[in-house]
Coordinates of C-alpha atoms in Angstrom, one line a residue:
M973 CA 22.6 59.7 -39.4
Y974 CA 20.5 57.3 -37.2
D975 CA 17.4 59.6 -37.6
R976 CA 17.6 59.6 -41.4
F977 CA 15.7 56.2 -41.6
M978 CA 14.5 55.6 -37.8
K979 CA 12.0 57.2 -35.8
K980 CA 13.2 59.0 -32.7
R981 CA 12.4 57.0 -29.6
R982 CA 10.2 58.6 -27.2
L983 CA 11.4 59.4 -23.7
L984 CA 8.9 58.3 -21.0
W985 CA 9.3 60.9 -18.4
I986 CA 7.0 59.9 -15.6
G987 CA 5.2 63.4 -15.9
L988 CA 6.0 64.2 -19.6
A989 CA 2.4 64.8 -20.7
F990 CA 1.3 67.1 -18.0
I991 CA 2.5 70.1 -19.8
L992 CA 0.3 69.1 -22.7
L993 CA -2.7 68.3 -20.5
I994 CA -2.4 71.7 -18.9
S995 CA -1.7 73.7 -22.2
T996 CA -4.7 72.0 -24.1
G997 CA -7.2 72.8 -21.5
C998 CA -7.6 69.4 -19.8
S999 CA -6.4 71.0 -16.7
Q1000 CA -5.4 74.5 -15.6
I1001 CA -2.7 75.9 -13.3
R1002 CA -4.0 78.2 -10.7
V1003 CA -1.3 80.5 -9.3
S1004 CA -1.0 81.1 -5.6
T1005 CA 1.3 83.1 -3.2
N1006 CA 0.7 80.9 -0.3
S1007 CA 4.2 80.5 1.4
E1008 CA 3.5 77.1 3.0
W1009 CA 3.6 74.8 -0.1
M1010 CA 4.9 74.8 -3.5
M1011 CA 2.4 72.6 -5.5
K1012 CA -1.1 71.3 -4.7
L1013 CA -4.0 69.3 -6.3
D1014 CA -7.0 68.8 -4.0
E1015 CA -5.6 67.5 -0.7
A1016 CA -2.4 66.4 -2.2
V1017 CA 0.4 69.0 -1.4
L1018 CA 4.3 69.2 -2.1
E1019 CA 5.9 71.5 0.2
K1020 CA 8.7 74.0 -0.8
E1021 CA 11.4 71.7 0.9
E1022 CA 10.1 68.7 -1.0
V1023 CA 10.2 70.2 -4.4
R1024 CA 13.6 71.7 -3.7
T1025 CA 14.8 68.3 -2.7
I1026 CA 13.6 67.0 -6.0
A1027 CA 15.2 69.9 -7.7
L1028 CA 18.5 69.2 -5.8
T1029 CA 18.7 65.8 -7.4
Q1030 CA 17.8 66.8 -10.9
S1031 CA 20.3 69.9 -10.6
S1032 CA 23.1 67.8 -9.4
L1033 CA 22.8 65.2 -12.2
F1034 CA 22.6 68.1 -14.9
Q1035 CA 25.8 69.7 -13.3
Q1036 CA 27.8 66.5 -13.1
F1037 CA 27.0 65.7 -16.7
Y1038 CA 27.3 69.2 -18.3
I1039 CA 29.9 71.1 -16.5
P1040 CA 32.9 68.7 -17.8
L1041 CA 31.5 69.2 -21.3
T1042 CA 30.4 72.9 -21.5
G1043 CA 31.7 74.6 -18.4
S1044 CA 29.9 76.1 -15.5
E1045 CA 28.0 78.7 -17.5
F1046 CA 25.7 76.0 -19.2
W1047 CA 22.8 77.1 -17.2
N1048 CA 22.7 80.5 -18.9
Q1049 CA 23.0 79.0 -22.5
L1050 CA 20.0 79.5 -24.6
T1051 CA 17.7 76.6 -25.9
E1052 CA 16.2 76.4 -29.4
E1053 CA 13.0 78.0 -27.6
N1054 CA 15.3 81.2 -26.7
Q1055 CA 15.0 80.4 -23.0
T1056 CA 17.9 79.6 -20.7
F1057 CA 18.7 76.0 -20.0
E1058 CA 18.0 76.6 -16.3
T1059 CA 14.5 77.8 -17.2
Y1060 CA 13.9 74.9 -19.5
A1061 CA 15.1 72.3 -16.8
K1062 CA 13.0 73.9 -14.0
D1063 CA 9.8 74.3 -16.0
T1064 CA 10.1 70.8 -17.8
I1065 CA 12.1 68.3 -15.9
V1066 CA 11.6 69.5 -12.3
F1067 CA 8.1 70.6 -13.0
E1068 CA 7.1 67.3 -14.5
E1069 CA 8.5 65.3 -11.6
A1070 CA 6.9 67.4 -9.0
A1071 CA 3.6 67.4 -10.9
A1072 CA 3.5 63.8 -11.4
I1073 CA 4.1 63.1 -7.7
T1074 CA 1.3 65.5 -6.7
I1075 CA -1.2 64.1 -9.2
L1076 CA -0.4 60.5 -8.2
N1077 CA -0.7 61.3 -4.6
A1078 CA -4.0 63.0 -5.3
I1079 CA -5.1 59.8 -7.0
A1080 CA -4.0 57.9 -4.0
D1081 CA -6.2 60.0 -1.8
S1082 CA -9.2 59.3 -4.0
W1083 CA -8.6 55.7 -3.7
E1084 CA -8.1 55.9 0.1
L1085 CA -4.7 54.2 -0.6
E1086 CA -2.5 54.4 2.4
L1087 CA 1.1 53.2 3.1
T1088 CA 1.4 50.0 5.2
D1089 CA 3.4 50.2 8.5
S1090 CA 6.3 48.4 6.9
E1091 CA 6.4 51.0 4.0
K1092 CA 6.4 53.9 6.4
D1093 CA 9.2 52.2 8.4
L1094 CA 11.2 51.8 5.3
A1095 CA 10.5 55.3 4.2
K1096 CA 11.9 56.7 7.4
R1097 CA 14.9 54.5 7.3
A1098 CA 15.6 55.6 3.7
A1099 CA 15.0 59.2 4.7
D1100 CA 17.5 58.9 7.5
E1101 CA 20.2 57.4 5.2
Y1102 CA 19.5 60.1 2.6
Y1103 CA 19.6 62.9 5.0
D1104 CA 22.9 61.8 6.4
T1105 CA 24.4 62.1 3.0
M1106 CA 23.4 65.7 2.4
S1107 CA 25.9 68.3 3.1
K1108 CA 25.3 71.6 5.0
E1109 CA 25.0 73.2 1.7
A1110 CA 22.4 70.8 0.4
K1111 CA 20.4 71.2 3.5
R1112 CA 20.6 74.8 3.4
Y1113 CA 19.5 74.7 -0.5
T1114 CA 16.5 72.5 0.3
G1115 CA 15.6 73.9 3.7
A1116 CA 14.7 70.3 4.4
N1117 CA 14.8 68.4 7.6
R1118 CA 14.5 64.7 8.3
S1119 CA 10.7 64.9 8.5
D1120 CA 10.4 66.8 5.1
V1121 CA 12.6 64.0 3.4
T1122 CA 10.5 61.2 5.1
R1123 CA 7.3 62.8 3.7
L1124 CA 8.9 63.1 0.3
I1125 CA 10.0 59.6 0.1
Q1126 CA 6.5 58.4 1.3
K1127 CA 4.9 60.5 -1.4
Y1128 CA 7.2 58.7 -4.0
V1129 CA 6.2 55.3 -2.7
R1130 CA 2.5 56.1 -2.7
A1131 CA 2.9 57.4 -6.4
L1132 CA 4.6 54.1 -7.2
D1133 CA 2.0 52.1 -5.4
V1134 CA -0.6 53.7 -7.7
I1135 CA 1.2 52.8 -10.8
E1136 CA 1.7 49.3 -9.4
L1137 CA -2.0 48.9 -9.0
L1138 CA -2.8 50.3 -12.4
A1139 CA -0.3 47.8 -13.8
E1140 CA -2.6 45.0 -12.5
D1141 CA -5.2 45.8 -15.1
V1142 CA -2.5 46.0 -18.0
N1143 CA -2.2 43.0 -20.3
M1144 CA 1.4 42.0 -20.0
E1145 CA 1.3 39.2 -22.8
V1146 CA 3.7 40.1 -25.5
S1147 CA 4.0 37.9 -28.6
D1148 CA 7.3 37.1 -30.1
N1149 CA 6.6 38.9 -33.2
E1150 CA 5.7 42.1 -31.3
M1151 CA 8.8 42.1 -29.2
R1152 CA 11.2 41.0 -31.9
V1153 CA 14.4 42.8 -32.5
M1154 CA 16.4 42.4 -35.6
D1155 CA 20.1 43.1 -36.4
I1156 CA 20.5 44.7 -39.8
Q1157 CA 23.1 46.5 -41.9
V1158 CA 22.2 49.4 -44.0
I1159 CA 23.5 51.3 -47.2
I1160 CA 22.1 54.6 -47.9
C1161 CA 22.8 56.2 -51.3
S1162 CA 21.9 59.6 -52.6
D1163 CA 20.9 58.5 -56.0
Q1164 CA 19.3 55.4 -57.5
A1165 CA 21.9 54.5 -60.1
T1166 CA 24.6 54.2 -57.2
A1167 CA 22.2 52.2 -55.2
Q1168 CA 21.5 49.7 -58.1
Q1169 CA 25.3 49.5 -58.7
V1170 CA 25.9 48.4 -55.1
K1171 CA 23.0 46.0 -55.2
A1172 CA 24.6 44.2 -58.3
Q1173 CA 27.8 43.9 -56.3
V1174 CA 26.0 42.5 -53.4
D1175 CA 24.2 40.1 -55.7
A1176 CA 27.8 39.1 -57.1
G1177 CA 28.9 38.0 -53.7
E1178 CA 30.8 41.1 -52.3
D1179 CA 30.6 41.7 -48.6
F1180 CA 27.6 43.9 -47.7
L1181 CA 29.4 45.7 -44.7
S1182 CA 32.4 46.5 -46.8
L1183 CA 30.2 48.1 -49.5
A1184 CA 28.4 50.0 -46.8
K1185 CA 31.6 51.5 -45.6
Q1186 CA 32.5 52.3 -49.2
Y1187 CA 29.3 53.6 -50.5
S1188 CA 26.8 54.7 -47.6
I1189 CA 26.4 58.5 -47.1
A1190 CA 25.6 57.5 -43.4
N1191 CA 28.4 57.0 -40.9
T1192 CA 26.7 54.1 -39.1
Y1193 CA 26.0 50.8 -41.0
E1194 CA 24.7 48.4 -38.2
Y1195 CA 21.7 48.6 -36.2
S1196 CA 19.4 46.7 -33.9
V1197 CA 15.8 47.5 -34.7
R1198 CA 12.3 46.9 -33.2
R1199 CA 8.8 47.5 -34.5
G1200 CA 7.9 51.2 -34.7
E1201 CA 11.4 52.5 -35.0
L1202 CA 11.9 52.3 -38.8
A1203 CA 10.5 54.6 -41.4
E1204 CA 7.1 53.6 -42.8
E1205 CA 8.6 52.8 -46.3
L1206 CA 11.0 50.2 -44.6
E1207 CA 9.0 48.8 -41.7
N1208 CA 7.0 46.1 -43.3
T1209 CA 9.7 45.0 -45.7
V1210 CA 12.4 44.7 -43.0
F1211 CA 10.2 42.8 -40.6
A1212 CA 9.4 40.2 -43.3
M1213 CA 13.1 39.4 -44.0
D1214 CA 14.9 36.3 -43.0
G1215 CA 18.4 36.2 -41.7
G1216 CA 21.0 36.6 -44.5
T1217 CA 18.7 38.2 -47.0
V1218 CA 18.9 41.5 -48.7
T1219 CA 16.2 43.9 -49.8
Q1220 CA 15.9 45.5 -53.4
V1221 CA 16.7 49.1 -53.5
I1222 CA 14.1 51.0 -51.6
P1223 CA 13.4 54.7 -52.0
V1224 CA 12.6 56.8 -49.0
G1225 CA 12.3 60.5 -49.7
D1226 CA 15.4 61.5 -51.8
E1227 CA 17.6 58.5 -50.6
F1228 CA 17.8 55.0 -51.7
Y1229 CA 18.3 52.0 -49.1
L1230 CA 19.7 48.6 -49.3
I1231 CA 19.2 46.7 -46.0
K1232 CA 20.6 43.2 -45.1
C1233 CA 19.0 41.2 -42.3
V1234 CA 21.9 39.7 -40.3
N1235 CA 19.8 38.3 -37.5
D1236 CA 16.1 38.1 -37.7
Y1237 CA 15.5 37.5 -34.0
N1238 CA 18.2 38.9 -31.5
E1239 CA 17.0 36.9 -28.5
T1240 CA 18.8 39.1 -25.8
L1241 CA 17.5 42.3 -27.2
S1242 CA 14.0 40.8 -27.8
E1243 CA 13.6 39.8 -24.0
E1244 CA 14.7 43.4 -23.1
N1245 CA 12.1 44.8 -25.6
R1246 CA 9.5 42.7 -23.9
S1247 CA 10.1 44.6 -20.8
N1248 CA 10.1 47.8 -22.7
I1249 CA 6.7 47.1 -24.1
Q1250 CA 5.1 46.2 -20.8
Q1251 CA 6.5 49.4 -19.3
Q1252 CA 5.0 51.4 -22.1
R1253 CA 1.5 49.7 -21.6
I1254 CA 1.9 50.5 -17.9
Y1255 CA 2.9 54.2 -18.7
Q1256 CA -0.1 54.5 -21.0
M1257 CA -2.5 53.3 -18.4
W1258 CA -1.1 55.8 -15.9
M1259 CA -1.4 58.7 -18.4
D1260 CA -4.9 57.7 -19.5
T1261 CA -6.0 57.6 -15.7
A1262 CA -4.1 60.8 -14.8
A1263 CA -5.8 62.6 -17.8
D1264 CA -9.1 61.6 -16.7
F1265 CA -8.4 62.5 -13.0
V1266 CA -7.3 66.0 -13.7
L1267 CA -9.9 66.9 -16.3
D1268 CA -12.1 69.0 -13.9
R1269 CA -9.2 69.9 -11.3
K1270 CA -6.6 72.7 -11.0
L1271 CA -3.1 72.0 -10.3
E1272 CA -2.0 74.9 -8.1
I1273 CA 1.4 76.5 -8.1
N1274 CA 3.0 78.7 -5.5
E1275 CA 4.4 81.2 -8.1
R1276 CA 6.5 83.2 -5.8
S1277 CA 8.4 80.2 -4.4
W1278 CA 8.5 78.7 -7.8
N1279 CA 10.3 81.7 -9.3
H1280 CA 12.6 81.9 -6.6
L1281 CA 13.8 78.3 -7.2
S1282 CA 17.3 78.3 -8.8
L1283 CA 18.9 75.1 -10.1
E1284 CA 22.5 76.4 -10.2
L1285 CA 24.3 74.8 -7.1
N1286 CA 27.6 75.0 -5.7
T1287 CA 29.8 72.0 -5.9
Q1288 CA 29.5 71.3 -2.0
A1289 CA 25.6 71.3 -2.4
Q1290 CA 25.3 68.6 -5.1
N1291 CA 23.6 65.3 -4.0
T1292 CA 22.4 62.6 -6.6
Q1293 CA 21.6 59.8 -4.0
L1294 CA 17.7 60.3 -3.5
F1295 CA 16.5 57.8 -6.2
D1296 CA 19.3 55.3 -5.5
I1297 CA 18.5 55.2 -1.9
I1298 CA 14.7 54.8 -2.6
E1299 CA 15.5 52.1 -4.9
T1300 CA 17.6 50.3 -2.3
Y1301 CA 14.8 50.3 0.2
F1302 CA 12.0 49.6 -2.4
P1303 CA 13.4 47.6 -5.1
S1304 CA 10.2 45.5 -5.8
I1305 CA 8.1 48.6 -6.5
L1306 CA 10.6 50.3 -8.8
Q1307 CA 11.5 47.3 -10.6
S1308 CA 7.9 46.7 -11.4
N1309 CA 7.5 50.1 -12.6

């Protein structure tokens, strides 16, 4: 029932908007059958082995999550768009990750941004550690050797360096009002008469949460909310409330709401939201920069290699360590992005 009155949160995939950029004509995909690489933009290239290493990580995460829930056939299940889950995951999650790394490295090239000797050394050490975690099956799936993994990690670091530089131009000041998170309780009724009756009981001193459990048509009664999450009909009213107060009955579509403000400033969650807002600003800066950069360029895809990429792995091939190891060796970059 959460989405009955709250907007869906937007997931900030690093490359989420590139499908939109491509499909709306801001950029174009150019298909190639060159067997030496998988994805390219200008001089920035992702080799087959590098993309397969990205796919190994994403596929392993999917399998570890979904197989216990739905069984080993989940890759063949159809999505709402009538495509298999494997096609969806490959053409969105894996593609977006690879496209983002390629485009960010092309931007790094245009800025003449190179890794420091220290970053190169750390990337090699991270690659050695990661390669040593790979089973024979994982190495066979990716076709990667130590040098391939080192190049991939270097490309991740260059990509994160670009985002870190972009962040320097982002306004990181966030006001208390903007970052504020409130704790509320909610009663949703299907008719106004019931809602008014419940409101009278609240005014008479009855416990709001007990009434919510008795009368609300939703199964969840308590929320922590931040600006931008509530339906428009509720946003201004809720964020003008003081702790302990209750709204009048508020119609939203065919439903009627009563909301109690339990805490008008959740300090812990508000501080966390400050970081979220800052990350959203950095993300928007990066997306705006990338959109301008790819405007007159073509992202090239090796169609033959891409079509041969399968995400279904045997158990022995699974490996989810790549991002954890990168974070171990480059914590400051990842934490700032």
